[in-house]
PDB file of C-alpha atoms in Angstrom:
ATOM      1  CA  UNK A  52      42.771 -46.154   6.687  1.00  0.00           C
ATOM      2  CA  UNK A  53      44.510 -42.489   7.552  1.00  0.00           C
ATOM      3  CA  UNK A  54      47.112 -41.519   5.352  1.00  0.00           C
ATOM      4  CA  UNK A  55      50.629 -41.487   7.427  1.00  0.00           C
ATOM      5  CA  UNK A  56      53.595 -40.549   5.126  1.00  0.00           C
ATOM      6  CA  UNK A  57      56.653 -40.231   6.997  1.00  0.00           C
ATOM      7  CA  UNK A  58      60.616 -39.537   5.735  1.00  0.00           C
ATOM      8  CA  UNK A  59      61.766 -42.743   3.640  1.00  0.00           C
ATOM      9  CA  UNK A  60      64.513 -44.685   5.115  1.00  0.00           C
ATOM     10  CA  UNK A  61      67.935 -43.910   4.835  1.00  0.00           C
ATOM     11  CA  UNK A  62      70.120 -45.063   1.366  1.00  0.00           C
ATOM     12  CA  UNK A  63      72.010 -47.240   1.231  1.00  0.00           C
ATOM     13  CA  UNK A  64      75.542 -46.491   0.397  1.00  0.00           C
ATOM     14  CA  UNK A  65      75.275 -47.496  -2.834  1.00  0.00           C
ATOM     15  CA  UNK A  66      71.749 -45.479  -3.925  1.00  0.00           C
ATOM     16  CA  UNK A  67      73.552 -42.652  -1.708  1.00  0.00           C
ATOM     17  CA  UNK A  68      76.146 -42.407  -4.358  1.00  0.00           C
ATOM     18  CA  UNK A  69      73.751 -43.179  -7.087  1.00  0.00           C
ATOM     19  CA  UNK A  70      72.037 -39.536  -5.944  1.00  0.00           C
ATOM     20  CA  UNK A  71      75.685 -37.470  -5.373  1.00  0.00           C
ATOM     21  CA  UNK A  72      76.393 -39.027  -8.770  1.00  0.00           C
ATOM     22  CA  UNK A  73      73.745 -38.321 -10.862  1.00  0.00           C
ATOM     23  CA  UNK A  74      70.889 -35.992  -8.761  1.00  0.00           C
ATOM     24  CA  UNK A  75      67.512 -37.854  -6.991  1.00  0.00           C
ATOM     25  CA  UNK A  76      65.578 -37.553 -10.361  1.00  0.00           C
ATOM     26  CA  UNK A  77      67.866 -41.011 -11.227  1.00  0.00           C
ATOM     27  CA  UNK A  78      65.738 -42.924  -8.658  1.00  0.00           C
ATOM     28  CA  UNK A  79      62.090 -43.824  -9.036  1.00  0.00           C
ATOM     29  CA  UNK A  80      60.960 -42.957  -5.631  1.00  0.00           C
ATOM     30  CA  UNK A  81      59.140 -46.383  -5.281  1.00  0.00           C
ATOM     31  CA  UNK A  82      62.073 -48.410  -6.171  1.00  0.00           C
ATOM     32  CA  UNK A  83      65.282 -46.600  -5.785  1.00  0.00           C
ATOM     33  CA  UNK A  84      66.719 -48.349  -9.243  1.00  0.00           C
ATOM     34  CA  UNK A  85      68.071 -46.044 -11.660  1.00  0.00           C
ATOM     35  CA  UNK A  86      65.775 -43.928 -14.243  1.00  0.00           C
ATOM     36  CA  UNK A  87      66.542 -41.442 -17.087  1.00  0.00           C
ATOM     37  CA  UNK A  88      66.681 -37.959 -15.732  1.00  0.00           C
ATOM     38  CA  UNK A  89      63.926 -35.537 -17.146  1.00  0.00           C
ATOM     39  CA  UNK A  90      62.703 -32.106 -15.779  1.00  0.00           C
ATOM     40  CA  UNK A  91      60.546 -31.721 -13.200  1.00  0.00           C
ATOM     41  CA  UNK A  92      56.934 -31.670 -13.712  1.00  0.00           C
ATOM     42  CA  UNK A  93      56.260 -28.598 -11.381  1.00  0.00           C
ATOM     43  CA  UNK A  94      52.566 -27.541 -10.392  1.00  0.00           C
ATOM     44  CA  UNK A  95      51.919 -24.545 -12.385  1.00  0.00           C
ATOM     45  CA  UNK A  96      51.162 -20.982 -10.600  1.00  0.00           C
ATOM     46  CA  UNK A  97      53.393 -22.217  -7.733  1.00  0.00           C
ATOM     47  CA  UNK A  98      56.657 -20.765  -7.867  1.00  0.00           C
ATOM     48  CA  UNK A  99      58.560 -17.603  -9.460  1.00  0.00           C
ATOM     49  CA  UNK A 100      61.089 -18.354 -12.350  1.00  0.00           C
ATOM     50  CA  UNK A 101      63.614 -16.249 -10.624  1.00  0.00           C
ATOM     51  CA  UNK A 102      66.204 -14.181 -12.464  1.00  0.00           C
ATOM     52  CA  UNK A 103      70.060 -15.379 -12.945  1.00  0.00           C
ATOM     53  CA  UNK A 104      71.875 -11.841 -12.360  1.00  0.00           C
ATOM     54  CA  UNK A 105      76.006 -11.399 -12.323  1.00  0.00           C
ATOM     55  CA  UNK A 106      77.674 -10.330  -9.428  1.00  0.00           C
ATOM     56  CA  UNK A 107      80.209  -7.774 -10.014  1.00  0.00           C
ATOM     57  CA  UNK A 108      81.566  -7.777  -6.603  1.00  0.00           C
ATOM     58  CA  UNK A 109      82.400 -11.876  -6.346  1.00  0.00           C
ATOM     59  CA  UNK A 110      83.256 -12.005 -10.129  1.00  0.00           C
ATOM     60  CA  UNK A 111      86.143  -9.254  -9.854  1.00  0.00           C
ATOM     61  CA  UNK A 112      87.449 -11.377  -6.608  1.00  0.00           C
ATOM     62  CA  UNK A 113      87.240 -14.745  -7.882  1.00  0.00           C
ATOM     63  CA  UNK A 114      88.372 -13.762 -11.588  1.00  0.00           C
ATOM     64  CA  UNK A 115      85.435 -15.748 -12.565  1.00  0.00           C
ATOM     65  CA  UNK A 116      82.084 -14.909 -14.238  1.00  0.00           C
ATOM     66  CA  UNK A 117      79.680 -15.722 -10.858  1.00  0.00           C
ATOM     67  CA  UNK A 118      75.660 -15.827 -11.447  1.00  0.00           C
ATOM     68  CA  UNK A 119      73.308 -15.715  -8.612  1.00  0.00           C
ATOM     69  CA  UNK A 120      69.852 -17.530  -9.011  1.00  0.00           C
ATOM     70  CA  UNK A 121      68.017 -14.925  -7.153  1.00  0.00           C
ATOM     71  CA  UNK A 122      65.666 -17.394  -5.004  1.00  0.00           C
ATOM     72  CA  UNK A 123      64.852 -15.002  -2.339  1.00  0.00           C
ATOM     73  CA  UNK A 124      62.068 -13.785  -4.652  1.00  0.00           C
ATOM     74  CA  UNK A 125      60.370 -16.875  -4.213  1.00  0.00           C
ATOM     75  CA  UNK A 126      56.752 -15.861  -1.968  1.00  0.00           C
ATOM     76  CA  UNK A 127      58.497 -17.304   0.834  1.00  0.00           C
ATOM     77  CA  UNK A 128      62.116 -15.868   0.521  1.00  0.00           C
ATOM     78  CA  UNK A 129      63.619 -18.878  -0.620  1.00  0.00           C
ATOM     79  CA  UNK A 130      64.272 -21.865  -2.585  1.00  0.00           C
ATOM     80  CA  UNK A 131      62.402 -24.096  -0.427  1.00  0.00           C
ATOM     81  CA  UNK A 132      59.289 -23.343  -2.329  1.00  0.00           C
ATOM     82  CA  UNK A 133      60.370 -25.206  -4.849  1.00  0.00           C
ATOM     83  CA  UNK A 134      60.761 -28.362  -2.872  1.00  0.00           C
ATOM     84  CA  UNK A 135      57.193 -28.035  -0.764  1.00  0.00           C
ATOM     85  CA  UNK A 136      55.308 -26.845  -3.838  1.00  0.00           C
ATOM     86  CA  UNK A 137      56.177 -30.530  -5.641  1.00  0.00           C
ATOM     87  CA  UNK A 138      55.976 -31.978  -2.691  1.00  0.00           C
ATOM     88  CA  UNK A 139      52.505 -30.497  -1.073  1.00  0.00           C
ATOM     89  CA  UNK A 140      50.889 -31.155  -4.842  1.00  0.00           C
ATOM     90  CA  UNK A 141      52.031 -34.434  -5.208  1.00  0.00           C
ATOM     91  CA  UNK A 142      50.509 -35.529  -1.328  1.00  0.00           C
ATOM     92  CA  UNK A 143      47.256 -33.807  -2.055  1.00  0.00           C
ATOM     93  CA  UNK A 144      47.012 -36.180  -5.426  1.00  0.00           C
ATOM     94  CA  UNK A 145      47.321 -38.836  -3.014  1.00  0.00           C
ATOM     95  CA  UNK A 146      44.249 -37.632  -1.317  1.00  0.00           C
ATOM     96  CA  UNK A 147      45.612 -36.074   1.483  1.00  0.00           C
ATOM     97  CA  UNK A 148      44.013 -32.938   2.820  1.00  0.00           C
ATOM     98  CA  UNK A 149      46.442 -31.777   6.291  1.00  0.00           C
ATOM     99  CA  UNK A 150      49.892 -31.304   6.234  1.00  0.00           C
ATOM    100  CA  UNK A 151      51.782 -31.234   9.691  1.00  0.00           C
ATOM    101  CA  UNK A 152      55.527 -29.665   9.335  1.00  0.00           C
ATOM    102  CA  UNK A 153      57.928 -29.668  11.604  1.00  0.00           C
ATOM    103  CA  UNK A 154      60.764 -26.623  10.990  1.00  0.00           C
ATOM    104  CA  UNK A 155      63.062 -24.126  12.921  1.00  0.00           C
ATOM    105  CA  UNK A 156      61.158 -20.970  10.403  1.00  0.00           C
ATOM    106  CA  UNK A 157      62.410 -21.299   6.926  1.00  0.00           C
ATOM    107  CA  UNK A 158      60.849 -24.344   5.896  1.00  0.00           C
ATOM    108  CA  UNK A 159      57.579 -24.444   7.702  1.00  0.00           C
ATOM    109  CA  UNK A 160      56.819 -20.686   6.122  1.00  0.00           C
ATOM    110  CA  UNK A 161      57.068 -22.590   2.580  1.00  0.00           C
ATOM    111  CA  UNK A 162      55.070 -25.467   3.711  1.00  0.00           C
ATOM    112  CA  UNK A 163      52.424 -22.815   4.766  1.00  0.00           C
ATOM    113  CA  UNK A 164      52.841 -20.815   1.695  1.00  0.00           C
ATOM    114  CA  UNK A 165      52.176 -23.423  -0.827  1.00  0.00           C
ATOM    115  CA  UNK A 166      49.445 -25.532   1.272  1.00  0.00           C
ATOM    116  CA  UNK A 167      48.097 -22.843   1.025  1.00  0.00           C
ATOM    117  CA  UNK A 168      47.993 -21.956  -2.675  1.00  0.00           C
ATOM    118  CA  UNK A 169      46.733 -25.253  -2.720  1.00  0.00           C
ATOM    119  CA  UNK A 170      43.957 -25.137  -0.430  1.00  0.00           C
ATOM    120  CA  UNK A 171      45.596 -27.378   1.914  1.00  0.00           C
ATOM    121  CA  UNK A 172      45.159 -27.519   5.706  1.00  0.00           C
ATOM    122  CA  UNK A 173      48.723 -27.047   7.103  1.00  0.00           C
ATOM    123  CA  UNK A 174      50.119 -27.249  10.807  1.00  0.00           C
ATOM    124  CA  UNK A 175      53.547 -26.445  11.172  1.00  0.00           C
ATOM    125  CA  UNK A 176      55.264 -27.249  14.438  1.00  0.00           C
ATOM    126  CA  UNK A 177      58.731 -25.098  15.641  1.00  0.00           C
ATOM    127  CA  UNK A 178      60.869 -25.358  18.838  1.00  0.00           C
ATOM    128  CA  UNK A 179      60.905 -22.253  21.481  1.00  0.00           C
ATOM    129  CA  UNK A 180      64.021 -21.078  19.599  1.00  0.00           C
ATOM    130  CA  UNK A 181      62.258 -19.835  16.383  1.00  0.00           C
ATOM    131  CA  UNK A 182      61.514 -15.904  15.992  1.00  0.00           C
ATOM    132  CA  UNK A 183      58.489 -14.098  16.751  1.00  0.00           C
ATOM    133  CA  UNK A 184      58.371 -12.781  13.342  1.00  0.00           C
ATOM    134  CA  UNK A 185      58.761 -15.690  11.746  1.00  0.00           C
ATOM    135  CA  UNK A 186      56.000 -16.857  13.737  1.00  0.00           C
ATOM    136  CA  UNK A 187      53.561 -13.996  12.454  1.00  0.00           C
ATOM    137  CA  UNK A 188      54.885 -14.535   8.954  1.00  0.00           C
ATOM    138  CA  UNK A 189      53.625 -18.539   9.505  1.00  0.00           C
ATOM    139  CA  UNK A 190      50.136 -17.708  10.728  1.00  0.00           C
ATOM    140  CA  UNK A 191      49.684 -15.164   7.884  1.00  0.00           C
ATOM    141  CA  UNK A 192      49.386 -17.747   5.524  1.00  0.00           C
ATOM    142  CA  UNK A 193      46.642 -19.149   7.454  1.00  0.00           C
ATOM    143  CA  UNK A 194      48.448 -21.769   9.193  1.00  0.00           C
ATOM    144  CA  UNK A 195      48.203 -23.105  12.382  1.00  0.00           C
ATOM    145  CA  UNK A 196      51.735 -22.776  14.613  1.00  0.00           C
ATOM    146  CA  UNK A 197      52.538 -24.978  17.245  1.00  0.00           C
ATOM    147  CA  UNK A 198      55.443 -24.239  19.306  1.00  0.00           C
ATOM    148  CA  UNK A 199      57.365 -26.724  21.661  1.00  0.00           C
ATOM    149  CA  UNK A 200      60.251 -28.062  22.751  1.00  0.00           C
ATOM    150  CA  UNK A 201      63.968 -26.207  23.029  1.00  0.00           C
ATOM    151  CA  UNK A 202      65.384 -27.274  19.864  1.00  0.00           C
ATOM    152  CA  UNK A 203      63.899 -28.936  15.967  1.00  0.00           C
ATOM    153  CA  UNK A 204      64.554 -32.573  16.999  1.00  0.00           C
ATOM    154  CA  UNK A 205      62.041 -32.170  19.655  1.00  0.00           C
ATOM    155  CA  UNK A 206      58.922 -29.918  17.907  1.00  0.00           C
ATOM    156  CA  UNK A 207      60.430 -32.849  14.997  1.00  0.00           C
ATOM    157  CA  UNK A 208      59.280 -35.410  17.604  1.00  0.00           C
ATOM    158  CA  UNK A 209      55.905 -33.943  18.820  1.00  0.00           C
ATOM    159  CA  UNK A 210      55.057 -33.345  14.758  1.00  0.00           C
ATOM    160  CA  UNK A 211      55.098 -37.122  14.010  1.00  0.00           C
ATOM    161  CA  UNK A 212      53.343 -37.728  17.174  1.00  0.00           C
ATOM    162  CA  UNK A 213      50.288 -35.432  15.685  1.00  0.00           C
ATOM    163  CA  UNK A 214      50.659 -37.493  12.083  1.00  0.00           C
ATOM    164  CA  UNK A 215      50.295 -40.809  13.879  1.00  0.00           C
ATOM    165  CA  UNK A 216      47.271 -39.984  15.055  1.00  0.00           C
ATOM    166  CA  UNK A 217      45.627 -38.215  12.516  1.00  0.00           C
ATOM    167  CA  UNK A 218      43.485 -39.291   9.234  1.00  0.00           C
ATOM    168  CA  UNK A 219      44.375 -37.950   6.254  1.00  0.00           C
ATOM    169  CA  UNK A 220      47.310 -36.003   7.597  1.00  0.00           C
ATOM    170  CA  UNK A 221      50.893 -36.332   5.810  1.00  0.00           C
ATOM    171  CA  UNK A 222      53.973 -35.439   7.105  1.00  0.00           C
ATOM    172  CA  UNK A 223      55.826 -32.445   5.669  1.00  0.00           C
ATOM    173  CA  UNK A 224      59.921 -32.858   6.530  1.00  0.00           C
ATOM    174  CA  UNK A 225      62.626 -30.055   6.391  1.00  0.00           C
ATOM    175  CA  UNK A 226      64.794 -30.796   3.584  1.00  0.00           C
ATOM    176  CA  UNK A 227      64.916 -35.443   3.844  1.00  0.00           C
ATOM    177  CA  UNK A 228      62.715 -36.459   1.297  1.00  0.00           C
ATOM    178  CA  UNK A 229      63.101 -37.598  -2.587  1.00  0.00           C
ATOM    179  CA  UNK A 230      59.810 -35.434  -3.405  1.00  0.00           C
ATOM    180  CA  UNK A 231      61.457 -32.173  -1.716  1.00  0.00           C
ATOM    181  CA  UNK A 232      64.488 -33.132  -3.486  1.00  0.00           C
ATOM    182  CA  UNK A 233      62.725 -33.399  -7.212  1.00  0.00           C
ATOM    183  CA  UNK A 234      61.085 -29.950  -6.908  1.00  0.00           C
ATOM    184  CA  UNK A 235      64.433 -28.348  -5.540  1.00  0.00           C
ATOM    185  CA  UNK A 236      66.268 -29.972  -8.571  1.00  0.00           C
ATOM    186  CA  UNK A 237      63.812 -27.559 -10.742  1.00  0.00           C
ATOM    187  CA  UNK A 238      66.877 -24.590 -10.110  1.00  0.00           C
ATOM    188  CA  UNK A 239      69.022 -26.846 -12.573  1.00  0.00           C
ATOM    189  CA  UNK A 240      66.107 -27.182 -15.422  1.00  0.00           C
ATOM    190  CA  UNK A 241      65.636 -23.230 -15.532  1.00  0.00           C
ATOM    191  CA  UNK A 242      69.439 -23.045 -15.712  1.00  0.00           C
ATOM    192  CA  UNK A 243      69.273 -25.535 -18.751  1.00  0.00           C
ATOM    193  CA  UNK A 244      66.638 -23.859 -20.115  1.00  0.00           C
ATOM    194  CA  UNK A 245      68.347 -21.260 -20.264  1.00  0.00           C
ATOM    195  CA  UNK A 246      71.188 -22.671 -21.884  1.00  0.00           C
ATOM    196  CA  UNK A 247      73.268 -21.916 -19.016  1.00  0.00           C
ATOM    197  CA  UNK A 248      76.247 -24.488 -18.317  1.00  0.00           C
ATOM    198  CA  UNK A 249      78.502 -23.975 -15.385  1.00  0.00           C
ATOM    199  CA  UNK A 250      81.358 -24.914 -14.555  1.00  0.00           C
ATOM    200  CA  UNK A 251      80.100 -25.377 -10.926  1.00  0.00           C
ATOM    201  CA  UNK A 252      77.017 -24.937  -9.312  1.00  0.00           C
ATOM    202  CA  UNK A 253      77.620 -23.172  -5.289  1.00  0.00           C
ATOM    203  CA  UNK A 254      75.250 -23.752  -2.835  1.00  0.00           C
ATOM    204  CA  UNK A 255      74.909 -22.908   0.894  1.00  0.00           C
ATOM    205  CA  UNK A 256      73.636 -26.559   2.654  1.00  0.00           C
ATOM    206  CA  UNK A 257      71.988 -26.921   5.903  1.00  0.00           C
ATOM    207  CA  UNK A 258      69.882 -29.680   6.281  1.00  0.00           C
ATOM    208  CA  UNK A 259      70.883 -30.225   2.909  1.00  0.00           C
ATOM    209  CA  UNK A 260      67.611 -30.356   1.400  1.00  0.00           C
ATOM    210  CA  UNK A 261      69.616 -28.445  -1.691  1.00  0.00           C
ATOM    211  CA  UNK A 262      72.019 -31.096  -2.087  1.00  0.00           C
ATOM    212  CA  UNK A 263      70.358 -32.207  -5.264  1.00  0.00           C
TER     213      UNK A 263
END
């Protein structure tokens, strides 16, 4: 029997406040009942510790001391490493050998980059409106790209089409998933680490794969 993993179903509203509450790492992802939070266990040689530098410019507007976590020096350019490096390593320990992403650039170039690193076969699937250069950047990490349809939902479609029908093959989402969510959450344990504690922690949200 293949190996088919596709997105978990929604939360209900009560889990959903469980994770705005206290962060996905208070759910066991098999039972969605509520855990002590400990760090992430992230696959070594995967990701950069990245630096925590002050901004000048946005402390002197806000009046407040403002660090940036400086993610774009992850190997892909950004955080999402994070999330598809835990992810990717935790499928492959499941035995599964192809990973088939669906993205609009961003997140299918870190699903490449760290299937990669891991030896993984990875297809990544985008709609007609991603970039040629995001395309090459893709392909350089020996991935195969698959473009179609005008928009994500659609290449989003075709991608768990492909996973359906293949052995072996796991599906790789965007930002929905409690295992993309755990390795993202790995920001906050450097901070802590670090024995950094802010007052807030700003973050720019999307798909909202960061909401964590």
């Amino acid at each position: 029997v293949g190996i088919h993993r596709l997105p978990p179903p929604p939360l209900s509203a009560h889990n959903a406040l469980r994770v705005k509450a206290f962060g996905p790492r208070a759910l066991r992802l098999s039972s969605l009942s509520l855990v002590a939070m400990t760090c992430v266990n992230m696959p070594p040689g995967m990701i950069n510790q990245t630096p925590l530098l002050e901004s000048q410019p946005l402390s002197e507007m806000l009046g407040k001391r403002v660090l940036l976590k400086m993610e774009a020096l992850q190997q892909s350019g950004s955080f999402k490493d994070r999330g598809m490096a835990y992810m990717c390593s935790q499928l492959q320990k499941q035995g599964v050998s192809r990973l088939i992403s669906s993205s609009g650039g961003n997140a299918g170039l870190a699903a490449a980059t760290m299937g990669r690193k891991l030896g993984m076969a990875v297809r990544v699937v985008v709609p007609t409106t991603t970039k040629p250069l995001m395309l090459e950047r893709i392909r350089a990490q020996q991935a195969e790209v698959r473009v179609h349809g005008a928009n994500w939902n659609e290449a989003d479609g075709l991608a768990r089409d492909m996973v359906a029908k293949e052995e072996t093959a796991a599906y790789v989402p965007p930002y929905e998933d409690p295992l993309l969510w755990e390795g993202h959450s790995s920001i906050i344990d450097e901070l802590a680490a670090a024995g950094v504690k802010p007052d807030a922690v700003v973050a720019s949200v999307g798909g909202g794969g960061l909401y964590c």
